[in-house]
mmCIF file of C-alpha atoms in Angstrom:
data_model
loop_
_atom_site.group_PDB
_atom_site.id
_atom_site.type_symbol
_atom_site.label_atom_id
_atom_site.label_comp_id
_atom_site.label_asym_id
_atom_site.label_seq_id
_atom_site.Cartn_x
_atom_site.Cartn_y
_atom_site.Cartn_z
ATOM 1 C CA UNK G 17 -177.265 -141.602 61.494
ATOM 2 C CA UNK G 18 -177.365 -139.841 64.845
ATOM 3 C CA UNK G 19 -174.653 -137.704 65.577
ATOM 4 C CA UNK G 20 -174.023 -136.449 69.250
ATOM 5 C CA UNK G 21 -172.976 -132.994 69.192
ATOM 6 C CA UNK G 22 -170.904 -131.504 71.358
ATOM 7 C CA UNK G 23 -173.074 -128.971 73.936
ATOM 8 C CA UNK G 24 -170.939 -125.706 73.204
ATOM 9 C CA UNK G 25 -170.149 -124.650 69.856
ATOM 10 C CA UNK G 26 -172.636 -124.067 67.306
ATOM 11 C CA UNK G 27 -174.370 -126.593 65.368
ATOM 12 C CA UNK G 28 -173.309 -125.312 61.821
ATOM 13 C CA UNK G 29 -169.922 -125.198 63.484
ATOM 14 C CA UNK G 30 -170.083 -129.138 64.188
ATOM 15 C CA UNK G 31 -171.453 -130.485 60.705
ATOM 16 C CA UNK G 32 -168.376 -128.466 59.105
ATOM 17 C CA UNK G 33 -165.932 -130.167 60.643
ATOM 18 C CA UNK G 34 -167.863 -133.043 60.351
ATOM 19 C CA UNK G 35 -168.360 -132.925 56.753
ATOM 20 C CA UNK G 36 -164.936 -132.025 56.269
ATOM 21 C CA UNK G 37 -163.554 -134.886 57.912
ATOM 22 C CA UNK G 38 -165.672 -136.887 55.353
ATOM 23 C CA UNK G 39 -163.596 -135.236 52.894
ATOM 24 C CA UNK G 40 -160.047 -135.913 54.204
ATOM 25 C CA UNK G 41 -160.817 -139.707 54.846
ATOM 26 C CA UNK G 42 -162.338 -139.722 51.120
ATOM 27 C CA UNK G 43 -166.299 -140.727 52.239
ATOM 28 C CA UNK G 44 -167.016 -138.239 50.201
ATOM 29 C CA UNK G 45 -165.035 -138.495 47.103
ATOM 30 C CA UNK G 46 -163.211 -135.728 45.047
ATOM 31 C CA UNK G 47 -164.971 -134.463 42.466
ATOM 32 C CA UNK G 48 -167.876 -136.379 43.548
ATOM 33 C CA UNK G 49 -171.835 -134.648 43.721
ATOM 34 C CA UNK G 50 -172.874 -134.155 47.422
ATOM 35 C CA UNK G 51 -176.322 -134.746 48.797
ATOM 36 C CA UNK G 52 -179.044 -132.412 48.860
ATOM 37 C CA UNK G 53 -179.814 -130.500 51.913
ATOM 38 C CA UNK G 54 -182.972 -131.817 52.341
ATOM 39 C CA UNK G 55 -181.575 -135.468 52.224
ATOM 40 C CA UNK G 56 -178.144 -134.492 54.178
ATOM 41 C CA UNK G 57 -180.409 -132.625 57.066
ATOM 42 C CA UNK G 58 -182.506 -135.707 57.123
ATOM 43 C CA UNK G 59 -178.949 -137.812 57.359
ATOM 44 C CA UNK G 60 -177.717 -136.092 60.317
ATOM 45 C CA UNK G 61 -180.932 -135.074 61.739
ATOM 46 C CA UNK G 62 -180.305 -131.368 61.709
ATOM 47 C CA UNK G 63 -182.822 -128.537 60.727
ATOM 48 C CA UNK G 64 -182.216 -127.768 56.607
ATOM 49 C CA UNK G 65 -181.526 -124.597 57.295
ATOM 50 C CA UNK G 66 -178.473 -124.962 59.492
ATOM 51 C CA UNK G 67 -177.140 -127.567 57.488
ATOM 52 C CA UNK G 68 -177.241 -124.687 54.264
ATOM 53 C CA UNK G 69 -175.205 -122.766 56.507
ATOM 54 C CA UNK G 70 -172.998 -125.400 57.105
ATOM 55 C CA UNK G 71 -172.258 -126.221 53.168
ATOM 56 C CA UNK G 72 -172.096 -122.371 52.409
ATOM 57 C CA UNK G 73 -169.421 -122.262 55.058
ATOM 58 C CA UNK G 74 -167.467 -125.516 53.339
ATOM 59 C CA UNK G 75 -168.259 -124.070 49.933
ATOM 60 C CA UNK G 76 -166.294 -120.790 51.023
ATOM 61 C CA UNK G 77 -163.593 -122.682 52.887
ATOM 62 C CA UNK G 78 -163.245 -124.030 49.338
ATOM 63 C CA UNK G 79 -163.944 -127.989 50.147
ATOM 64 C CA UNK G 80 -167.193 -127.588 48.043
ATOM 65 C CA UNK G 81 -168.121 -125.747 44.653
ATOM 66 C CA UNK G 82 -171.105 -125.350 43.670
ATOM 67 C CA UNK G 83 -171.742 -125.755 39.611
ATOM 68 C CA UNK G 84 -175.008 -123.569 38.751
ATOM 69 C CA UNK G 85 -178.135 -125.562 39.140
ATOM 70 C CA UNK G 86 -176.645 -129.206 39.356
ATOM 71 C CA UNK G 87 -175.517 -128.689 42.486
ATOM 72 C CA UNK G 88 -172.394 -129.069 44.599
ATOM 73 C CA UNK G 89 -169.633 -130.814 44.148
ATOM 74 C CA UNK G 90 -166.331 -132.011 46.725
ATOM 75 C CA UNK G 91 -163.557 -129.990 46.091
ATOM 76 C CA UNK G 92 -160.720 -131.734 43.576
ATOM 77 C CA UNK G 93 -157.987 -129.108 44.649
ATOM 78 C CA UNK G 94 -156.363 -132.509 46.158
ATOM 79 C CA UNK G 95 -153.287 -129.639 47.623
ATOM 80 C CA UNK G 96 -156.531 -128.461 50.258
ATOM 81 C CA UNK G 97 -157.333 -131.833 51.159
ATOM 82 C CA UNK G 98 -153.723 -132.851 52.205
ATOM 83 C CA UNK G 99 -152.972 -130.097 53.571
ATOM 84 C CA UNK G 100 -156.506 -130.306 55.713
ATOM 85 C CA UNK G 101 -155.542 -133.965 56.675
ATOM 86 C CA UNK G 102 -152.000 -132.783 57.934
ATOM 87 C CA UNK G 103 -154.265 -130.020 59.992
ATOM 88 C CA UNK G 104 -155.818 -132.730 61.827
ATOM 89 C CA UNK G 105 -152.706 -134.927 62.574
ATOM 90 C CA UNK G 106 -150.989 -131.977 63.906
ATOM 91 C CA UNK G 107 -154.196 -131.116 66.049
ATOM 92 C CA UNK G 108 -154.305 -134.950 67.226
ATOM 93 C CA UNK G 109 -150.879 -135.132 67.532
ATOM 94 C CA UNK G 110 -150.557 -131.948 69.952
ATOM 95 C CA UNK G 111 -153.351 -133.011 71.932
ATOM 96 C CA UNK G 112 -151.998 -136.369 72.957
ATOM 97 C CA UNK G 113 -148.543 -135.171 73.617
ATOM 98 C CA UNK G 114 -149.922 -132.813 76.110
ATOM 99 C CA UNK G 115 -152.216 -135.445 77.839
ATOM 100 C CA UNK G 116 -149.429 -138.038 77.872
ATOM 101 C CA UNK G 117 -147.002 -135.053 79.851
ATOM 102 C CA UNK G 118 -149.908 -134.564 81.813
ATOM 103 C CA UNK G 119 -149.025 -138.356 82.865
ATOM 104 C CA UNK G 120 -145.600 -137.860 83.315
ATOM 105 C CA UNK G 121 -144.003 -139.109 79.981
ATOM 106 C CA UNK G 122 -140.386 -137.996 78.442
ATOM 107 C CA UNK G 123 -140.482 -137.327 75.208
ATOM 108 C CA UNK G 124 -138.791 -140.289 74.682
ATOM 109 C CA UNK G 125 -140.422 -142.561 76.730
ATOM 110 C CA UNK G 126 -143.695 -141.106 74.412
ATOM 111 C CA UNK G 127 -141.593 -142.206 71.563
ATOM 112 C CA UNK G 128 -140.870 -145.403 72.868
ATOM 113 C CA UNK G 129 -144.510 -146.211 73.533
ATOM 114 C CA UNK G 130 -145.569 -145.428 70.109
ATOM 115 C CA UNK G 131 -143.036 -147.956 68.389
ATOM 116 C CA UNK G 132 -144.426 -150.690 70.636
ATOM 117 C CA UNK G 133 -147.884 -149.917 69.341
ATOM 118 C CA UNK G 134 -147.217 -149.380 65.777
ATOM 119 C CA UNK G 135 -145.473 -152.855 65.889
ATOM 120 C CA UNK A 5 -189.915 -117.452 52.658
ATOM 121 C CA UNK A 6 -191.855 -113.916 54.399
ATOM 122 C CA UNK A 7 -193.290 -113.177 57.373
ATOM 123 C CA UNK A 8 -196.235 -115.673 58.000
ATOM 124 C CA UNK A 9 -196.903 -115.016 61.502
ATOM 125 C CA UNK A 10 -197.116 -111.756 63.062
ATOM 126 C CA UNK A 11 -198.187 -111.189 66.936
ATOM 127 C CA UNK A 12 -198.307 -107.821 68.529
ATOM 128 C CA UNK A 13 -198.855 -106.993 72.363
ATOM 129 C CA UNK A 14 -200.920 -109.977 72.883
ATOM 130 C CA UNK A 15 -202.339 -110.688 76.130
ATOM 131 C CA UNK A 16 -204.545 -112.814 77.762
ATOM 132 C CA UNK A 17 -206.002 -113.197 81.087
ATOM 133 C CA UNK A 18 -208.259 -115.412 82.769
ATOM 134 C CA UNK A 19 -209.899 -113.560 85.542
ATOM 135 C CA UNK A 20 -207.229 -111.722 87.436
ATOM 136 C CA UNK A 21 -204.203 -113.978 86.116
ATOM 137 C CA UNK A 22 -202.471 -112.970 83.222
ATOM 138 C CA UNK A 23 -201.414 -115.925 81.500
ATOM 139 C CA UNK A 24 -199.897 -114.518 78.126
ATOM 140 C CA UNK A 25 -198.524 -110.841 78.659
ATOM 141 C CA UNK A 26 -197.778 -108.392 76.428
ATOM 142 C CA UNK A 27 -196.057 -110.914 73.858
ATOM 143 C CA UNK A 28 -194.568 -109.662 70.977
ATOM 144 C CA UNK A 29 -192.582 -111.475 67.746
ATOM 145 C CA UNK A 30 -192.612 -112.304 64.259
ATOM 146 C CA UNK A 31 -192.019 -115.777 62.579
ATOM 147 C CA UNK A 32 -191.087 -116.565 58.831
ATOM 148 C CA UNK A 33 -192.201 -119.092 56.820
ATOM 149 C CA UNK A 34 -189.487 -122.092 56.078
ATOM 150 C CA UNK A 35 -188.702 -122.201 59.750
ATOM 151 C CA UNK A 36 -188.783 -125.069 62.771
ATOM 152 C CA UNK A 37 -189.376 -122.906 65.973
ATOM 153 C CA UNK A 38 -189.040 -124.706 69.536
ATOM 154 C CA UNK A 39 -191.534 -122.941 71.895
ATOM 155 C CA UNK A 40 -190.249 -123.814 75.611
ATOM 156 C CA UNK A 41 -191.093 -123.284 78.706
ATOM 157 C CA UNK A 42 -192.062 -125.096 82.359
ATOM 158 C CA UNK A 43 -196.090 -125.992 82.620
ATOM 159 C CA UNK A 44 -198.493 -123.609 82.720
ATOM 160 C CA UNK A 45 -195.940 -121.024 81.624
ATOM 161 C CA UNK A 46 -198.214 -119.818 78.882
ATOM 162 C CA UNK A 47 -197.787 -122.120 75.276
ATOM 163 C CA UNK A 48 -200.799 -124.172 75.401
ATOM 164 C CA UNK A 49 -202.436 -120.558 75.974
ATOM 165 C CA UNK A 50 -200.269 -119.123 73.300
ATOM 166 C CA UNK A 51 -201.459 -121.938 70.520
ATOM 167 C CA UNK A 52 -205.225 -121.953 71.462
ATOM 168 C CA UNK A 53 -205.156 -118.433 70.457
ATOM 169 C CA UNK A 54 -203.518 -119.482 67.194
ATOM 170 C CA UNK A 55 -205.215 -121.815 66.172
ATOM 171 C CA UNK A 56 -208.470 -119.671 67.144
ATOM 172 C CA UNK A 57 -210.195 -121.979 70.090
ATOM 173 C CA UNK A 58 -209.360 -118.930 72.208
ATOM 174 C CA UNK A 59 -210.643 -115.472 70.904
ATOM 175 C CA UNK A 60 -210.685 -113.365 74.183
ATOM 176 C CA UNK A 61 -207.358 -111.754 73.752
ATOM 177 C CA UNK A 62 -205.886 -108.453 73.289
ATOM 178 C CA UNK A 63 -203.506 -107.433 70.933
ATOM 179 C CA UNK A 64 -202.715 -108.197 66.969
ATOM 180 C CA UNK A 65 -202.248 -112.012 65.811
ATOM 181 C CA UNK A 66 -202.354 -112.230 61.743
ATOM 182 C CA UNK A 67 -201.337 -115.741 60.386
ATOM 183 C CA UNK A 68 -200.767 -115.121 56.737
ATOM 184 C CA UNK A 69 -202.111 -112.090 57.064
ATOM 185 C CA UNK A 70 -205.256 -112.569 58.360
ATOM 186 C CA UNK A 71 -206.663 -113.045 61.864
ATOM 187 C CA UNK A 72 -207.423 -116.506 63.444
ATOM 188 C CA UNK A 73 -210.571 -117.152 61.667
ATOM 189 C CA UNK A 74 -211.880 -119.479 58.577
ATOM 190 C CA UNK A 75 -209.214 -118.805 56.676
ATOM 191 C CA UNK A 76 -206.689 -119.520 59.220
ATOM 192 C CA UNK A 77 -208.299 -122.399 60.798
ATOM 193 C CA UNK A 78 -207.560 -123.908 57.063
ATOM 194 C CA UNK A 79 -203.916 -123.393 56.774
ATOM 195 C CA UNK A 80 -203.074 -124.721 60.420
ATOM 196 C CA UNK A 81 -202.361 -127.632 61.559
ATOM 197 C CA UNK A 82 -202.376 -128.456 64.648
ATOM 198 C CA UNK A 83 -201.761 -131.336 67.100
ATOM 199 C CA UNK A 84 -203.256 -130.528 70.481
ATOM 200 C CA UNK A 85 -201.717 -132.002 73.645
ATOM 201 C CA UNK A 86 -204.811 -134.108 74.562
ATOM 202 C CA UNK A 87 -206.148 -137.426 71.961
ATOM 203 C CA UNK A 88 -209.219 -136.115 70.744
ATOM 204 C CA UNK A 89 -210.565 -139.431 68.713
ATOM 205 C CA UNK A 90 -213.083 -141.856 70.286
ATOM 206 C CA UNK A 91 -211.616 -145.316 70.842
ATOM 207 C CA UNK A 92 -213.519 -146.999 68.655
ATOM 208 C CA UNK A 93 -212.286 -145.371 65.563
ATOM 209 C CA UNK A 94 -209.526 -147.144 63.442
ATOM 210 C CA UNK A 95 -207.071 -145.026 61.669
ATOM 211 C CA UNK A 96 -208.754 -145.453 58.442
ATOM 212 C CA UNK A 97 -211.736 -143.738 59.791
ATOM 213 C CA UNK A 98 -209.357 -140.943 61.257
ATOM 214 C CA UNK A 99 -208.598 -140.383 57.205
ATOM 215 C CA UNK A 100 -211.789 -140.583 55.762
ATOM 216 C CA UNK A 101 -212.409 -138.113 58.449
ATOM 217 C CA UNK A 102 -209.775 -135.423 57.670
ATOM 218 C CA UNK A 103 -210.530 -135.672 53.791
ATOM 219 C CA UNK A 104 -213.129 -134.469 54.198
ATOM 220 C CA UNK A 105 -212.290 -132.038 56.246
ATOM 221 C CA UNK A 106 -209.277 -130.707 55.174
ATOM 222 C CA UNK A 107 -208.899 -129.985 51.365
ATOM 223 C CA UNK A 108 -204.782 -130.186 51.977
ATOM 224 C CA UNK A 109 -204.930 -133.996 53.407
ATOM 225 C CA UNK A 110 -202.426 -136.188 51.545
ATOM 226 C CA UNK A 111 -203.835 -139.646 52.182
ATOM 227 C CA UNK A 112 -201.339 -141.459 50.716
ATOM 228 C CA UNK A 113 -198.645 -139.506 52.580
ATOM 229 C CA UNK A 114 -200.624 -140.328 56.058
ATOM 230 C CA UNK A 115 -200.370 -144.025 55.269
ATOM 231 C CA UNK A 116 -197.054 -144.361 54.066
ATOM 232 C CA UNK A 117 -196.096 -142.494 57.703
ATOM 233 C CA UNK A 118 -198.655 -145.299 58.572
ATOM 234 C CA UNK A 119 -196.482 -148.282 57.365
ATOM 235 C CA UNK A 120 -193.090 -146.608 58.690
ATOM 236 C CA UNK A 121 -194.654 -146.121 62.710
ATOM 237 C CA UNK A 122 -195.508 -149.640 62.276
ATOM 238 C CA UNK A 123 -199.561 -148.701 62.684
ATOM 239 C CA UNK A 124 -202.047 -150.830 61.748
ATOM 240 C CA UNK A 125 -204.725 -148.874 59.577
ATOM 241 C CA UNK A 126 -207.206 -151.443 60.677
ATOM 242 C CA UNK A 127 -206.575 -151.528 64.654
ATOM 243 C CA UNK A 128 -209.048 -149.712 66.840
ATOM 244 C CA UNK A 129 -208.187 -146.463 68.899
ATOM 245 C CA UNK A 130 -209.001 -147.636 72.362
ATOM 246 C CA UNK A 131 -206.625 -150.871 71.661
ATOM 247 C CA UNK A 132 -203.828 -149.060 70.786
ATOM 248 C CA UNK A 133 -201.010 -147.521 73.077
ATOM 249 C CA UNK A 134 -200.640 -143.820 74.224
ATOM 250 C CA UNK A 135 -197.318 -143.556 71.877
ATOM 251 C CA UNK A 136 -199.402 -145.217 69.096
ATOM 252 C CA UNK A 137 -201.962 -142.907 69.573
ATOM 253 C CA UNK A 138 -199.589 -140.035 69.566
ATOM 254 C CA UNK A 139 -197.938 -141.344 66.394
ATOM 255 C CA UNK A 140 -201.190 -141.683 64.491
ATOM 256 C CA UNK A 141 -201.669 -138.021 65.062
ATOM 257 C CA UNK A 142 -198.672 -136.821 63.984
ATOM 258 C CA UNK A 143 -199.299 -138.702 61.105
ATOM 259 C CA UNK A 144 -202.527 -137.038 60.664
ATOM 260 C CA UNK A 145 -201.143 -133.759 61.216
ATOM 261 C CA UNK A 146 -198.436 -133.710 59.445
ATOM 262 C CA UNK A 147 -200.063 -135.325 55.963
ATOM 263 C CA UNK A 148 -202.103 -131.797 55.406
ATOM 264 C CA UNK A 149 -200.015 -129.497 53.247
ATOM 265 C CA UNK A 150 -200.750 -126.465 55.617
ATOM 266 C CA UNK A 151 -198.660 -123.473 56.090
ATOM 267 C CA UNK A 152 -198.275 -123.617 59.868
ATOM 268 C CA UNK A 153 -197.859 -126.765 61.910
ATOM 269 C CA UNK A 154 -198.567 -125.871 65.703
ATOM 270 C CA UNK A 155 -197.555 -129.234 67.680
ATOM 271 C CA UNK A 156 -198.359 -129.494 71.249
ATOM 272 C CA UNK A 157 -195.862 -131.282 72.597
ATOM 273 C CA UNK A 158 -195.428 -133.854 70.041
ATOM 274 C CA UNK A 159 -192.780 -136.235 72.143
ATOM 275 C CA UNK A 160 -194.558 -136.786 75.176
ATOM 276 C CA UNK A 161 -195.725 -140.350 75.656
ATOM 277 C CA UNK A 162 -193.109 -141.796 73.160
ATOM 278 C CA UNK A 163 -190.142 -143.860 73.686
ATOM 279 C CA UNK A 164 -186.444 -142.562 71.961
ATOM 280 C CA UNK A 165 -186.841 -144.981 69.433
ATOM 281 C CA UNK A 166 -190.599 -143.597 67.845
ATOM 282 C CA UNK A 167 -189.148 -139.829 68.764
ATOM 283 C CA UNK A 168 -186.596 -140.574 66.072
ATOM 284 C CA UNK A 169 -188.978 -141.624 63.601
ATOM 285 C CA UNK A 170 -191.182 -138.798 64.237
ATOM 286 C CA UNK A 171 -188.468 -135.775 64.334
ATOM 287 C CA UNK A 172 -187.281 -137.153 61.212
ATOM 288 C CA UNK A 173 -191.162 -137.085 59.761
ATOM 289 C CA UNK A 174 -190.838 -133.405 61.137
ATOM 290 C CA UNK A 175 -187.494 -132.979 59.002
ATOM 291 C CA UNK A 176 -188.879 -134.222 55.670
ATOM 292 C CA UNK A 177 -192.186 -132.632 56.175
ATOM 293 C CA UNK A 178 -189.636 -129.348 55.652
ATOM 294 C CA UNK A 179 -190.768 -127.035 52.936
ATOM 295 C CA UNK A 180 -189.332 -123.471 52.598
ATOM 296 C CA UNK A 181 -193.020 -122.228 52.747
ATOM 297 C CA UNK A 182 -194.528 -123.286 56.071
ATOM 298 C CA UNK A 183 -193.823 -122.545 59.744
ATOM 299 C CA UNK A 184 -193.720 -125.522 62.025
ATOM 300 C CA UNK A 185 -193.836 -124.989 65.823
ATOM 301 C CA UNK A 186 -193.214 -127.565 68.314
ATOM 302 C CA UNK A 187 -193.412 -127.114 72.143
ATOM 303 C CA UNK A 188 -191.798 -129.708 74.137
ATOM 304 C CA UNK A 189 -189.969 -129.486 77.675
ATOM 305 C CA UNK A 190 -187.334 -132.608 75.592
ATOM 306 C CA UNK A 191 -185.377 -129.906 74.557
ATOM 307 C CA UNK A 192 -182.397 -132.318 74.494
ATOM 308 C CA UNK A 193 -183.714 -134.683 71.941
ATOM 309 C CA UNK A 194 -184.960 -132.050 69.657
ATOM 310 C CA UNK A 195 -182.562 -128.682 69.457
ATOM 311 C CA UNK A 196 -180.751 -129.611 66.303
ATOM 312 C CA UNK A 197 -183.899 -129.717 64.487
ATOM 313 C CA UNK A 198 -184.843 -125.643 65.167
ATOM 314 C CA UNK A 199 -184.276 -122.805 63.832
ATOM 315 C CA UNK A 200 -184.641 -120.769 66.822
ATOM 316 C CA UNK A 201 -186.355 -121.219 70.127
ATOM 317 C CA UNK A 202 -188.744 -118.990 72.165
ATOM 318 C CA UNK A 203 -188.608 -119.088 75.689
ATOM 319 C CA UNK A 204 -191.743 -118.195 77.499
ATOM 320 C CA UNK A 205 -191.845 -117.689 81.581
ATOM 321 C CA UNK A 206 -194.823 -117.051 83.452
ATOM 322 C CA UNK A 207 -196.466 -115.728 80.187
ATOM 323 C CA UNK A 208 -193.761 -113.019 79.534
ATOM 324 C CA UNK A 209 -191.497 -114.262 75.833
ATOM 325 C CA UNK A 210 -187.788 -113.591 77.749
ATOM 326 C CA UNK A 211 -185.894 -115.004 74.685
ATOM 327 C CA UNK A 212 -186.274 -115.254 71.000
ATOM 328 C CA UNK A 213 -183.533 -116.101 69.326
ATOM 329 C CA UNK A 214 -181.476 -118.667 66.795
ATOM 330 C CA UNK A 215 -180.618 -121.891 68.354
ATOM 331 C CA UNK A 216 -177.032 -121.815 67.099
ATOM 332 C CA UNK A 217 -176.690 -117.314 68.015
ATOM 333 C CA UNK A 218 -177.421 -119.075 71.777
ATOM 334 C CA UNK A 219 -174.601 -121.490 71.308
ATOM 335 C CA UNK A 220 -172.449 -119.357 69.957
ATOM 336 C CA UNK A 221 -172.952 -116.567 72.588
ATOM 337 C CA UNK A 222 -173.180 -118.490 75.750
ATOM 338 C CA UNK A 223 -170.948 -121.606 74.940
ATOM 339 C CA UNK A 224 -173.932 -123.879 76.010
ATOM 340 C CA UNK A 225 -176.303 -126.242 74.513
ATOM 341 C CA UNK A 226 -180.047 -124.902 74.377
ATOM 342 C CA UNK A 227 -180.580 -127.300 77.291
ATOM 343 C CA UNK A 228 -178.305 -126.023 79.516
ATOM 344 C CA UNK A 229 -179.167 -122.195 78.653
ATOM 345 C CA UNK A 230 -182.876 -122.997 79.346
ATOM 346 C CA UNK A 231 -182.242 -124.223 82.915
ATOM 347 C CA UNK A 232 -179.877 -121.516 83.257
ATOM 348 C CA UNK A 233 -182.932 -118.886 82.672
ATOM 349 C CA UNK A 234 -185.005 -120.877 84.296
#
């Protein structure tokens, strides 16, 4: 898998969103045994190193736990999850309505638009 | 993981030019370092004296401890910038070769790298392409179970496709106990794979720091940080 990252924020930054996005959309099940580093630095072509930072920062943001020696494991606190998926909508959700003002769009001629599309 | 490489003051000069001046810095092992820097800034200089092929220098160098010497020579490997196998060699002989010279050859790990750069053991040197050429030595360098890897610009005759193949050789060569080291001037391709980066101009190290501490700190890529130095 190549990813493109983005050219300002740091890497370890990137793969945690990344990886949490995997989460939300259920790629990576809940309750379900994640990769190795090894194999998930190989996977998105990262040095291992910066991908342990990465899970260490998902494992503290509670999307991970890690069980003693097996390894880790996705988070099964399904409240996190939701509430990390509504995060997202919100984010997308902001972002558009700005660019679509930026075109000139009411509010309800926004609304309007995204009946049509839904249809 | 420890301190595996250690250089102090080092400097080197050929006749009145000072090519490597004054440099300074310490490497762990389980660490993938990008050395940078425009031609004849300095690190081609910088890993001759590693590896030992240059021994006119001033200043400290220990690898593992020790000074480049017999010992050193036999927990390096390293992939020089020029092909340095006659043509008529097949990659087979290339093996047979480094068994016997290196105690840490895994044969069976150079072929299976073999078999995934599409290389034919059997095909002669001087029929093969410059990026087959290039691969084959990778694979060569890389099967030895050494505790530093010092590769001289690895990428530079290969197409995006093979450079895939071999950063991702680079990434499961990983092991928590070597150093790897990898000049290239491709630093686009090949920044998510290091730890940190040293930037080297005109023989003076200006920066020496973690790939993702320069991110963070300027707001740019490594690429675009290195032309702003530059």
């Amino acid at each position: 898998m190549s990813i493109v990252f983005s050219q300002n924020s740091p890497i370890y930054l990137q793969l945690v969103e990344i990886m949490k996005l995997k989460i939300v959309i259920g790629v990576w099940p809940v309750g379900e045994k994640v990769n190795s580093v090894r194999d998930l630095a190989l996977l998105f072509e990262v040095n291992p190193n910066t991908m342990q930072r990465a899970l260490a920062e998902l494992e503290r943001q509670g999307f991970l736990y890690a069980e003693r020696t097996a390894g880790r494991y996705v988070t099964k606190d399904q409240q996190l999850i939701e509430d990390t998926r509504h995060g997202m909508a919100e984010a997308y959700i902001v972002d558009f309505c700005e660019n679509m003002k930026e075109l000139g769009y009411s509010k309800d001629q926004i609304i309007d638009l995204i009946i049509k599309e839904a249809k | 993981m420890g301190t595996l490489m250690e250089i102090k003051d080092l400097t080197k000069r050929y006749g009145h030019k000072t090519v490597l001046d004054n440099i300074s810095l310490s490497l762990e092992s389980g660490k993938i370092v990008g050395l940078l820097g425009p031609n004849g800034c300095g690190k081609t200089t910088l890993m001759k004296v590693l590896t030992g092929l240059i021994k006119d220098y001033t200043g400290t160098v220990l690898i593992d401890g020790q000074e480049p010497g017999v010992y050193t020579k036999s927990i390096i490997s390293y992939l020089p910038d020029k092909e340095y196998f006659s043509g008529n060699k097949r990659p087979s002989d290339m093996f047979d070769l480094f068994e016997e010279f290196y105690t840490d050859f895994d044969r069976k790990k150079a072929e299976n790298m073999l078999v995934d750069f599409d290389l034919d053991p059997m095909q002669k040197m001087k029929t093969m392409s410059l990026g087959m050429q290039e691969k084959l030595q990778i694979a060569l360098v890389m099967a030895r179970n050494a505790k530093v890897y010092l590769l001289d610009e690895p990428l530079g005759g290969i197409d995006p496709l093979s450079r895939d193949k071999i950063l991702n050789t680079i990434l499961r060569n990983y092991s928590e106990n070597a150093l790897v080291i990898i000049s290239t001037h491709l630093i686009h391709d090949v920044e998510t794979i290091f730890d940190s980066v040293l930037m080297i101009r005109r023989g003076n190290l200006i920066v020496n720091k973690q790939v993702d501490e320069i991110r963070a700190e300027s707001g740019k890529s490594i690429e675009e940080f290195f032309k702003e130095v530059f």
